Coordinates of C-alpha atoms in Angstrom, one line a residue:
Chain A
M160 CA 28.7 164.7 43.5
R161 CA 30.7 161.6 43.6
A162 CA 27.8 159.7 45.0
T163 CA 25.6 160.6 42.0
K164 CA 28.4 159.6 39.7
I165 CA 28.6 156.1 41.3
F166 CA 24.9 155.8 41.3
W167 CA 24.6 156.6 37.6
L168 CA 27.5 154.3 36.7
H169 CA 25.9 151.4 38.5
F170 CA 22.6 152.2 36.9
R171 CA 24.1 152.1 33.4
I172 CA 25.9 148.8 34.0
A173 CA 22.7 147.2 35.4
A174 CA 20.7 148.5 32.4
M175 CA 23.1 147.0 30.0
N176 CA 23.0 143.7 31.9
E177 CA 19.2 143.5 32.0
M178 CA 18.7 144.4 28.4
Q179 CA 20.1 141.0 27.6
Y180 CA 17.1 139.4 29.2
R181 CA 14.3 141.1 27.5
V182 CA 11.8 138.2 28.0
N183 CA 11.9 138.9 31.7
F184 CA 10.1 142.2 30.9
F185 CA 7.1 140.3 29.7
L186 CA 7.2 137.9 32.7
S187 CA 7.4 140.9 35.0
L188 CA 4.5 142.7 33.2
F189 CA 2.4 139.5 33.4
Q190 CA 3.0 139.2 37.1
S191 CA 2.3 142.9 37.7
L192 CA -1.0 142.7 35.8
L193 CA -2.0 139.6 37.8
S194 CA -1.4 141.3 41.1
L195 CA -3.2 144.4 39.8
G196 CA -6.1 142.2 39.0
V197 CA -6.2 140.7 42.5
G198 CA -6.0 144.1 44.0
L199 CA -8.9 145.4 42.0
V200 CA -11.0 142.3 42.8
V201 CA -10.4 142.8 46.5
L202 CA -11.5 146.5 46.2
G203 CA -14.5 145.3 44.3
L204 CA -15.4 142.8 47.1
V205 CA -15.0 145.4 49.8
F206 CA -17.0 148.1 48.1
G207 CA -19.7 145.6 47.3
Q208 CA -20.3 145.7 51.1
V209 CA -19.7 149.2 52.1
H210 CA -19.4 152.7 50.6
E211 CA -16.3 153.7 52.5
L212 CA -13.8 151.9 54.7
N213 CA -12.9 153.9 57.8
G214 CA -13.6 157.1 56.0
W215 CA -11.7 156.1 52.8
S216 CA -13.8 156.1 49.6
K217 CA -13.1 153.8 46.7
P218 CA -11.0 156.2 44.6
Q219 CA -9.1 157.1 47.7
L220 CA -8.3 153.4 48.4
L221 CA -7.3 153.1 44.8
A222 CA -4.8 155.8 45.4
V223 CA -3.4 153.8 48.4
F224 CA -3.2 150.8 46.2
G225 CA -1.3 152.8 43.5
V226 CA 1.2 154.0 46.0
F227 CA 1.6 150.5 47.4
T228 CA 2.3 149.1 43.9
L229 CA 4.6 151.9 42.9
L230 CA 6.7 151.7 46.1
G231 CA 6.7 147.9 45.8
G232 CA 8.2 148.3 42.4
V233 CA 11.0 150.5 43.8
I234 CA 11.7 148.0 46.5
R235 CA 11.9 145.0 44.1
M236 CA 13.9 146.9 41.5
M237 CA 16.5 148.7 43.7
L238 CA 16.3 148.0 47.4
K239 CA 15.8 144.2 47.7
P240 CA 18.4 143.2 45.1
N241 CA 21.1 145.2 46.9
V242 CA 20.2 143.8 50.3
A243 CA 20.2 140.2 48.9
Q244 CA 23.6 140.8 47.2
F245 CA 25.0 142.3 50.5
M246 CA 23.9 139.3 52.5
E247 CA 25.5 137.0 50.1
D248 CA 28.7 139.0 50.3
V249 CA 28.8 138.8 54.1
E250 CA 28.2 135.1 54.0
N251 CA 30.9 134.5 51.5
G252 CA 33.3 137.1 52.8
T253 CA 33.4 138.9 49.5
L254 CA 32.4 142.1 51.1
D255 CA 36.1 142.6 51.5
Y256 CA 36.2 143.9 47.9
I257 CA 33.8 146.6 48.7
L258 CA 35.4 147.7 51.9
T259 CA 38.8 148.1 50.3
K260 CA 37.4 150.5 47.6
P261 CA 38.0 154.2 48.2
V262 CA 34.3 155.1 48.4
D263 CA 31.8 154.9 51.1
A264 CA 30.9 151.3 51.6
Q265 CA 27.3 151.8 52.6
L266 CA 26.7 153.9 49.5
M267 CA 28.4 151.2 47.4
V268 CA 26.4 148.3 48.8
S269 CA 23.1 150.1 48.5
T270 CA 23.4 151.2 44.9
R271 CA 25.1 148.5 43.0
K272 CA 22.2 146.4 41.8
F273 CA 19.1 147.2 39.8
E274 CA 16.7 144.6 38.6
F275 CA 15.3 146.7 35.9
W276 CA 12.3 144.7 34.8
Q277 CA 10.9 144.5 38.3
G278 CA 10.4 148.2 37.9
V279 CA 7.3 147.5 35.7
D280 CA 5.3 147.9 38.9
I281 CA 6.5 151.5 39.1
V282 CA 4.7 152.2 35.8
V283 CA 1.6 150.2 36.7
G284 CA 1.4 151.9 40.1
S285 CA 1.7 155.3 38.6
V286 CA -1.1 154.5 36.1
V287 CA -3.3 153.3 39.0
L288 CA -2.4 156.5 40.9
A289 CA -3.2 158.7 37.9
V290 CA -6.6 157.0 37.5
A291 CA -7.4 157.4 41.2
V292 CA -6.4 161.1 41.1
T293 CA -8.6 161.7 38.1
Q294 CA -11.5 159.9 39.8
L295 CA -11.0 162.2 42.8
G296 CA -11.4 165.2 40.5
G297 CA -7.8 166.0 40.0
A298 CA -5.1 167.3 42.4
S299 CA -3.6 170.8 42.8
P300 CA 0.1 171.3 41.9
L301 CA 0.8 171.6 45.6
A302 CA -0.8 168.2 46.3
L303 CA 1.2 166.6 43.5
A304 CA 4.4 168.1 44.8
T305 CA 3.7 166.7 48.3
L306 CA 2.9 163.4 46.7
V307 CA 6.3 163.3 45.1
L308 CA 8.0 164.4 48.3
G309 CA 6.0 161.8 50.2
L310 CA 7.2 159.1 47.8
V311 CA 10.8 160.2 48.2
L312 CA 10.5 160.1 52.0
A313 CA 8.8 156.6 51.7
V314 CA 11.7 155.2 49.6
I315 CA 14.3 156.6 52.1
M316 CA 12.3 155.2 55.0
V317 CA 12.0 151.7 53.6
N318 CA 15.6 151.7 52.4
S319 CA 16.8 152.8 55.9
F320 CA 14.7 150.1 57.5
L321 CA 16.0 147.4 55.1
C322 CA 19.5 148.6 55.6
M323 CA 19.2 148.1 59.3
L324 CA 17.7 144.7 58.8
A325 CA 20.5 143.8 56.4
T326 CA 23.1 145.0 58.9
L327 CA 22.0 142.3 61.2
A328 CA 23.9 140.0 58.8
F329 CA 27.1 141.2 60.4
W330 CA 26.1 139.3 63.6
F331 CA 23.7 136.6 62.4
I332 CA 25.0 135.9 58.9
R333 CA 21.9 134.2 57.7
I334 CA 18.9 136.5 57.8
R335 CA 17.2 135.8 54.5
Q336 CA 14.0 134.8 56.4
L337 CA 13.8 138.2 57.9
I338 CA 13.8 139.8 54.4
D339 CA 11.1 137.3 53.3
M340 CA 9.2 138.3 56.4
F341 CA 9.4 141.9 55.4
E342 CA 7.7 141.0 52.1
G343 CA 4.8 139.6 54.1
I344 CA 4.6 142.7 56.3
Y345 CA 4.8 145.0 53.3
Q346 CA 1.4 143.6 52.1
A347 CA -0.1 145.5 55.0
G348 CA 0.6 148.7 53.0
R349 CA -2.4 147.8 50.7
W350 CA -4.6 149.5 53.2
P351 CA -4.5 152.8 55.0
I352 CA -2.9 152.4 58.4
S353 CA -6.2 153.4 60.1
V354 CA -7.9 150.1 59.4
Y355 CA -5.6 148.2 61.7
P356 CA -6.1 147.7 65.4
G357 CA -4.0 150.0 67.7
W358 CA -1.1 147.7 68.5
L359 CA -0.6 146.9 64.8
K360 CA -0.8 150.6 63.9
I361 CA 2.1 151.3 66.2
G362 CA 4.0 148.3 64.8
L363 CA 3.4 149.4 61.2
S364 CA 4.7 152.9 62.0
L365 CA 7.5 152.6 64.5
V366 CA 8.8 149.1 64.2
V367 CA 8.3 148.4 60.5
P368 CA 7.5 151.8 58.9
V369 CA 5.5 150.3 56.0
G370 CA 2.2 151.9 57.2
I371 CA 3.6 155.4 57.2
A372 CA 5.5 155.0 54.0
V373 CA 2.4 154.2 52.0
T374 CA -0.2 156.2 53.9
V375 CA 1.7 159.6 53.8
P376 CA 2.0 159.9 50.0
A377 CA -1.6 158.6 49.6
S378 CA -2.8 161.2 52.0
A379 CA -1.2 163.9 49.9
V380 CA -3.7 163.3 47.0
T381 CA -6.7 162.5 49.2
G382 CA -6.6 165.8 51.1
R383 CA -5.6 164.4 54.5
L384 CA -2.1 165.8 54.7
N385 CA -1.1 169.1 56.4
G386 CA 2.2 170.7 56.9
W387 CA 2.6 169.3 60.4
I388 CA 2.2 165.7 59.3
L389 CA 4.6 166.2 56.4
A390 CA 7.2 167.8 58.7
A391 CA 6.8 164.9 61.2
A392 CA 7.2 162.4 58.4
A393 CA 10.3 164.2 57.2
L394 CA 11.8 164.3 60.7
F395 CA 11.0 160.6 61.2
T396 CA 12.7 159.7 57.9
L397 CA 15.8 161.7 59.0
V398 CA 16.0 159.9 62.3
L399 CA 15.6 156.5 60.6
A400 CA 18.3 157.3 58.0
G401 CA 20.6 158.5 60.8
L402 CA 20.0 155.4 62.9
S403 CA 20.6 153.1 59.9
R404 CA 24.0 154.9 59.4
M405 CA 25.0 154.5 63.0
F406 CA 23.9 150.9 63.0
W407 CA 25.9 150.2 59.9
K408 CA 29.1 151.6 61.5
V409 CA 28.7 149.5 64.6
G410 CA 27.9 146.4 62.6
L411 CA 30.9 146.9 60.4
R412 CA 33.2 146.4 63.4
S413 CA 31.8 142.9 63.7
Y414 CA 32.7 141.9 60.2
S415 CA 35.6 139.6 60.2
G416 CA 36.2 139.2 56.5
A417 CA 37.0 136.2 54.2
S418 CA 40.4 135.4 55.4
A419 CA 39.6 135.4 59.1
Chain B
M140 CA -0.2 88.8 47.5
T141 CA 2.9 88.6 49.6
E142 CA 4.6 91.0 47.2
K143 CA 1.8 93.5 47.7
I144 CA 2.1 93.4 51.4
S145 CA 5.9 93.8 51.4
R146 CA 5.5 96.8 49.0
F147 CA 3.1 98.4 51.5
A148 CA 5.5 97.7 54.4
G149 CA 8.4 99.2 52.4
M150 CA 6.4 102.3 51.6
R151 CA 5.4 102.7 55.2
A152 CA 9.0 102.4 56.3
L153 CA 10.0 105.0 53.7
Y154 CA 7.4 107.5 54.9
L155 CA 8.3 107.0 58.6
K156 CA 12.0 107.3 58.1
N157 CA 11.8 110.3 55.8
M158 CA 9.3 112.0 58.2
Q159 CA 11.8 111.4 61.0
V160 CA 14.6 112.9 58.9
A161 CA 12.5 115.9 58.2
L162 CA 11.7 116.4 61.8
Q163 CA 15.3 116.2 62.9
R164 CA 16.6 118.4 60.2
E165 CA 14.0 121.1 60.5
M166 CA 14.4 121.1 64.3
Q167 CA 17.9 122.4 63.7
Y168 CA 16.6 125.4 61.9
R169 CA 14.3 126.7 64.6
F170 CA 14.8 130.4 64.0
T171 CA 14.4 130.0 60.3
N172 CA 11.2 128.0 60.8
F173 CA 9.8 130.3 63.4
V174 CA 10.4 133.5 61.4
G175 CA 9.3 131.8 58.2
L176 CA 6.0 130.9 59.8
L177 CA 5.6 134.3 61.3
G178 CA 5.9 135.8 57.9
F179 CA 2.8 133.9 56.8
M180 CA 0.8 135.3 59.7
F181 CA 0.6 138.8 58.3
E182 CA -1.5 137.8 55.3
P183 CA -4.6 136.7 57.3
V184 CA -4.2 139.5 59.8
I185 CA -4.5 142.0 57.0
Y186 CA -7.6 140.3 55.7
L187 CA -9.0 140.0 59.2
A188 CA -8.4 143.7 59.9
V189 CA -10.1 144.9 56.7
W190 CA -13.2 142.6 57.1
T191 CA -13.6 143.3 60.7
S192 CA -13.7 147.1 59.9
I193 CA -16.4 146.3 57.3
A194 CA -18.4 144.2 59.7
K195 CA -18.3 147.0 62.2
A196 CA -19.3 149.5 59.5
R197 CA -22.3 147.3 58.6
G198 CA -23.5 147.1 62.2
G199 CA -21.8 144.0 63.4
T200 CA -21.8 141.3 60.6
V201 CA -20.8 140.9 57.0
N202 CA -22.3 138.0 55.0
G203 CA -23.3 136.4 58.2
Y204 CA -19.9 136.6 59.8
S205 CA -19.5 138.6 63.1
A206 CA -16.1 140.0 64.1
G207 CA -15.6 136.9 66.3
A208 CA -16.5 134.5 63.5
L209 CA -14.2 136.3 61.1
A210 CA -11.4 136.0 63.7
A211 CA -12.1 132.3 64.0
Y212 CA -12.0 131.9 60.3
Y213 CA -8.7 133.6 59.8
I214 CA -7.0 132.1 62.9
V215 CA -8.0 128.6 61.8
W216 CA -6.7 129.7 58.4
T217 CA -3.2 130.1 59.8
L218 CA -3.2 126.4 61.0
V219 CA -4.6 125.2 57.7
R220 CA -2.0 127.3 55.8
S221 CA 0.9 126.0 57.8
F222 CA -0.3 122.5 56.9
N223 CA -0.8 123.1 53.2
L224 CA 2.6 124.6 52.7
V225 CA 4.1 122.2 50.1
S226 CA 7.0 121.8 47.7
T227 CA 6.4 124.3 44.9
P228 CA 7.1 124.2 41.2
Y229 CA 10.1 126.5 41.9
G230 CA 11.7 123.7 43.9
F231 CA 11.2 121.5 40.9
E232 CA 12.8 124.0 38.7
R233 CA 15.8 124.2 40.9
R234 CA 16.1 120.4 41.0
I235 CA 16.1 120.1 37.3
Q236 CA 18.5 123.0 36.8
N237 CA 21.1 121.7 39.2
G238 CA 20.6 118.0 38.3
Q239 CA 19.4 116.7 41.6
I240 CA 16.5 115.2 39.8
S241 CA 18.8 112.6 38.2
A242 CA 19.6 111.1 41.5
Q243 CA 15.9 111.0 42.4
L244 CA 15.1 109.1 39.2
L245 CA 17.4 106.3 40.3
R246 CA 15.6 105.6 43.5
P247 CA 13.2 102.7 43.7
A248 CA 10.1 104.6 44.8
H249 CA 8.3 107.3 42.8
P250 CA 10.0 110.6 43.7
I251 CA 6.7 112.2 44.8
H252 CA 6.8 109.9 47.9
Y253 CA 10.0 111.5 49.1
D254 CA 8.4 115.0 49.0
L255 CA 5.1 113.9 50.5
S256 CA 6.8 112.3 53.4
Y257 CA 9.4 115.0 54.0
F258 CA 6.9 117.8 54.1
A259 CA 4.6 115.7 56.3
G260 CA 7.3 115.3 58.8
W261 CA 8.1 119.1 58.6
K262 CA 4.4 119.8 59.5
L263 CA 5.1 118.6 63.0
V264 CA 7.8 121.2 63.5
S265 CA 5.5 123.9 62.0
F266 CA 2.7 122.9 64.3
L267 CA 5.0 123.3 67.3
F268 CA 5.8 126.9 66.3
W269 CA 2.2 127.6 65.3
I270 CA 1.0 127.1 68.9
P271 CA 2.5 130.2 70.5
M272 CA 1.4 132.3 67.5
A273 CA -2.2 131.0 67.8
F274 CA -2.2 132.1 71.5
V275 CA -1.1 135.6 70.5
L276 CA -3.7 135.8 67.7
T277 CA -6.4 134.5 70.0
A278 CA -5.6 137.1 72.6
A279 CA -5.5 139.9 70.0
F280 CA -8.7 139.1 68.0
K281 CA -10.9 137.1 70.4
P282 CA -12.4 134.5 68.0
S283 CA -15.7 132.8 68.7
L284 CA -14.9 129.1 68.3
S285 CA -16.6 126.1 69.9
P286 CA -16.1 123.0 67.8
T287 CA -17.7 119.6 68.6
P288 CA -15.5 116.6 69.0
L289 CA -16.7 115.3 65.7
E290 CA -15.8 118.6 64.0
I291 CA -12.3 118.4 65.5
G292 CA -11.9 114.8 64.3
I293 CA -13.0 115.7 60.8
F294 CA -10.8 118.8 60.8
V295 CA -7.7 116.7 61.6
L296 CA -8.4 114.5 58.6
A297 CA -9.3 117.4 56.4
I298 CA -6.1 119.4 57.0
W299 CA -4.1 116.3 55.8
G300 CA -6.5 115.9 52.9
G301 CA -5.9 119.5 51.9
Y302 CA -2.2 118.9 52.3
L303 CA -2.3 116.0 49.9
I304 CA -4.4 117.7 47.3
R305 CA -2.3 120.8 47.3
S306 CA 1.0 118.8 47.2
I307 CA -0.1 116.6 44.4
F308 CA -1.5 119.4 42.2
Q309 CA 1.6 121.6 42.7
W310 CA 3.8 118.6 41.9
A311 CA 1.9 118.0 38.7
L312 CA 2.4 121.6 37.8
G313 CA 6.1 121.3 38.7
L314 CA 6.4 118.5 36.1
F315 CA 5.9 121.2 33.4
C316 CA 9.5 122.2 34.2
F317 CA 10.5 119.2 32.0
W318 CA 9.2 121.1 29.0
T319 CA 10.0 124.7 30.0
T320 CA 12.7 125.8 32.5
R321 CA 10.6 128.8 33.3
V322 CA 7.5 127.7 35.1
A323 CA 6.9 131.1 36.9
A324 CA 4.3 132.5 34.5
V325 CA 2.0 129.4 34.7
F326 CA 2.6 129.0 38.4
E327 CA 1.7 132.7 39.2
L328 CA -1.5 132.4 37.3
Y329 CA -2.4 129.2 39.2
M330 CA -1.6 130.9 42.5
V331 CA -3.9 133.9 41.7
L332 CA -6.7 131.5 40.9
E333 CA -6.0 129.7 44.2
V334 CA -6.0 132.9 46.2
L335 CA -9.3 134.1 44.8
L336 CA -11.2 130.8 44.5
S337 CA -10.1 128.8 47.6
G338 CA -11.3 130.7 50.6
R339 CA -7.8 132.0 51.2
L340 CA -8.6 135.6 50.5
V341 CA -12.2 135.7 51.8
P342 CA -14.7 133.0 52.8
L343 CA -16.2 131.6 49.6
S344 CA -19.6 132.9 50.5
F345 CA -18.3 136.5 50.0
L346 CA -17.8 135.9 46.3
P347 CA -20.4 136.5 43.7
P348 CA -22.5 133.3 42.9
W349 CA -20.9 132.8 39.5
A350 CA -17.4 132.7 41.1
Q351 CA -18.6 130.3 43.7
H352 CA -19.9 128.1 40.9
V353 CA -16.5 128.2 39.1
A354 CA -14.8 127.3 42.4
D355 CA -16.9 124.1 42.6
F356 CA -15.1 122.8 39.6
L357 CA -11.6 123.4 41.0
P358 CA -9.7 121.6 43.8
F359 CA -8.7 124.8 45.7
Q360 CA -11.6 125.1 48.2
W361 CA -10.8 121.6 49.5
C362 CA -7.4 122.9 50.7
Y363 CA -8.6 126.1 52.4
A364 CA -12.4 126.7 52.8
Y365 CA -13.4 123.2 53.6
P366 CA -10.9 122.4 56.4
I367 CA -11.4 125.9 57.9
E368 CA -15.2 125.6 57.9
T369 CA -15.2 122.2 59.5
L370 CA -13.7 123.7 62.6
I371 CA -15.6 126.9 62.8
G372 CA -19.0 125.2 62.7
R373 CA -20.3 126.3 59.4
L374 CA -21.0 122.9 58.0
N375 CA -23.8 120.4 58.8
M376 CA -23.3 116.7 59.2
T377 CA -23.8 115.9 55.5
E378 CA -21.4 118.6 54.4
L379 CA -18.8 117.5 56.8
F380 CA -18.7 114.0 55.3
V381 CA -19.3 114.9 51.7
G382 CA -16.3 117.2 52.0
L383 CA -14.0 114.3 53.0
A384 CA -15.4 112.3 50.0
M385 CA -14.6 115.3 47.7
Q386 CA -11.1 115.4 49.1
V387 CA -10.6 111.7 48.3
M388 CA -12.0 112.4 44.8
W389 CA -9.5 115.2 44.2
I390 CA -6.6 113.2 45.5
A391 CA -7.5 110.5 43.0
V392 CA -7.8 113.0 40.2
G393 CA -4.5 114.6 41.1
S394 CA -2.7 111.3 41.4
G395 CA -4.0 110.2 38.0
L396 CA -2.7 113.5 36.5
V397 CA 0.8 113.0 38.1
A398 CA 1.0 109.4 36.9
L399 CA 0.0 110.4 33.4
V400 CA 2.4 113.4 33.1
W401 CA 5.2 111.8 35.0
K402 CA 5.7 109.0 32.5
R403 CA 6.0 111.5 29.6
A404 CA 8.1 114.0 31.6
A405 CA 10.7 111.4 32.8
R406 CA 11.1 110.3 29.2
R407 CA 11.9 113.8 28.2
H408 CA 14.5 114.4 30.8
T409 CA 18.1 114.6 29.7
A410 CA 20.7 115.0 32.4
V411 CA 23.6 117.3 31.9
G412 CA 26.9 117.0 33.8
N413 CA 27.6 115.1 37.0

């Protein structure tokens, strides 16, 4: 209850803040449309050569691209800004102000920033996803429900992973490069995980869960998902979230604060 | 005459010294450099995985590229990419916003020389870290690559040519920061054109003919496609040498552009604070 209150409060503050910079919306929209353009060109090039890629048809890959764009929007709007702010706080020692507050610190550091306009990709991704689903001949309510569930799992998965990455800052302080690297790896989510060679498949599911995060929701609307896969994905998400929590607690012990 | 010689000697000293400084400074940030470079490796690996799948689906080749040839293309890509990483317009934006540019304006040589020499020195560090990554990529994707000594020689020139073209054009773009403090929109558009029309996303021969025709009027392919193709044996003798000439031509065009815009830009600059 308290958690949702804090979340909502942060959300409102961020919204008020971002409304001051409305031109950023157009910049964000422009960038979003550019990357949509590139994505469609690539799909066009691929399907100029073949009718399906490892069993995925064009509208099915469009669904993958939609999920990739949507999830990318969530990452840029909510997850990355928080991670960046957190790293800055560890570097400057200003994390003290968070730790002394009477609320859970991990909740605090992962909900306090929203870069609203970056969320344009969520809208663009949803539109792409809707177009893909229409091209596929629609989806049952059950498929849509699993899509939403898959997306929620994906956000938790990526957030847990990013949290663990950020926690490294307690030991190494400067880890901005790792976050930048994540951005590079995330691009792998443009394609279903099955196109990658074996070692990379493992890497994109267990080490950096980008592959699973994008492929599971996309599978929901392309008729590839069954109860078992969904349950496995849910269990994996739970484990990842638990690990990130444990890792955070251990890391916190290494934080020495501003005055130390 | 003597003045000309001493100017050349001065410039050479500037380049050597600044390259040395870059080398020493960047060697301190080994982890940062290594991880940074590693981040760039995912882009070609993704392209490679997709196009290898397509080649397999088509019975072995796509547009005349076998899986091994594709691997060669994208692995050489990584070396070319690490050489054409340059100072971006965002760096320029920062310099203008925080006033560093004022100090640069006071120096005797044109500021572009400091960037060109610094990033050139940095390349040596990048190259060092690229070597182990190339080993891993080679083991994972088994490229078919057998360049002749001449091709290797031209490749060495061509990656530096590509570096210069990309540096100079991005520098020219950065100069627009003097007119607007938000260069992002223009730069993003420029980058999209580069990704599509340079051979960075796919070899140029994968594009429809009209797009290849458009690419012929732009500098991009001389920073990616040309250096890559010199080493993977796609070019005949004439194409190898004509490519170098084209690079020289684009360097001249870019330098002209920088000279032209720089004069106007520097006049517009008004420093604040400090």
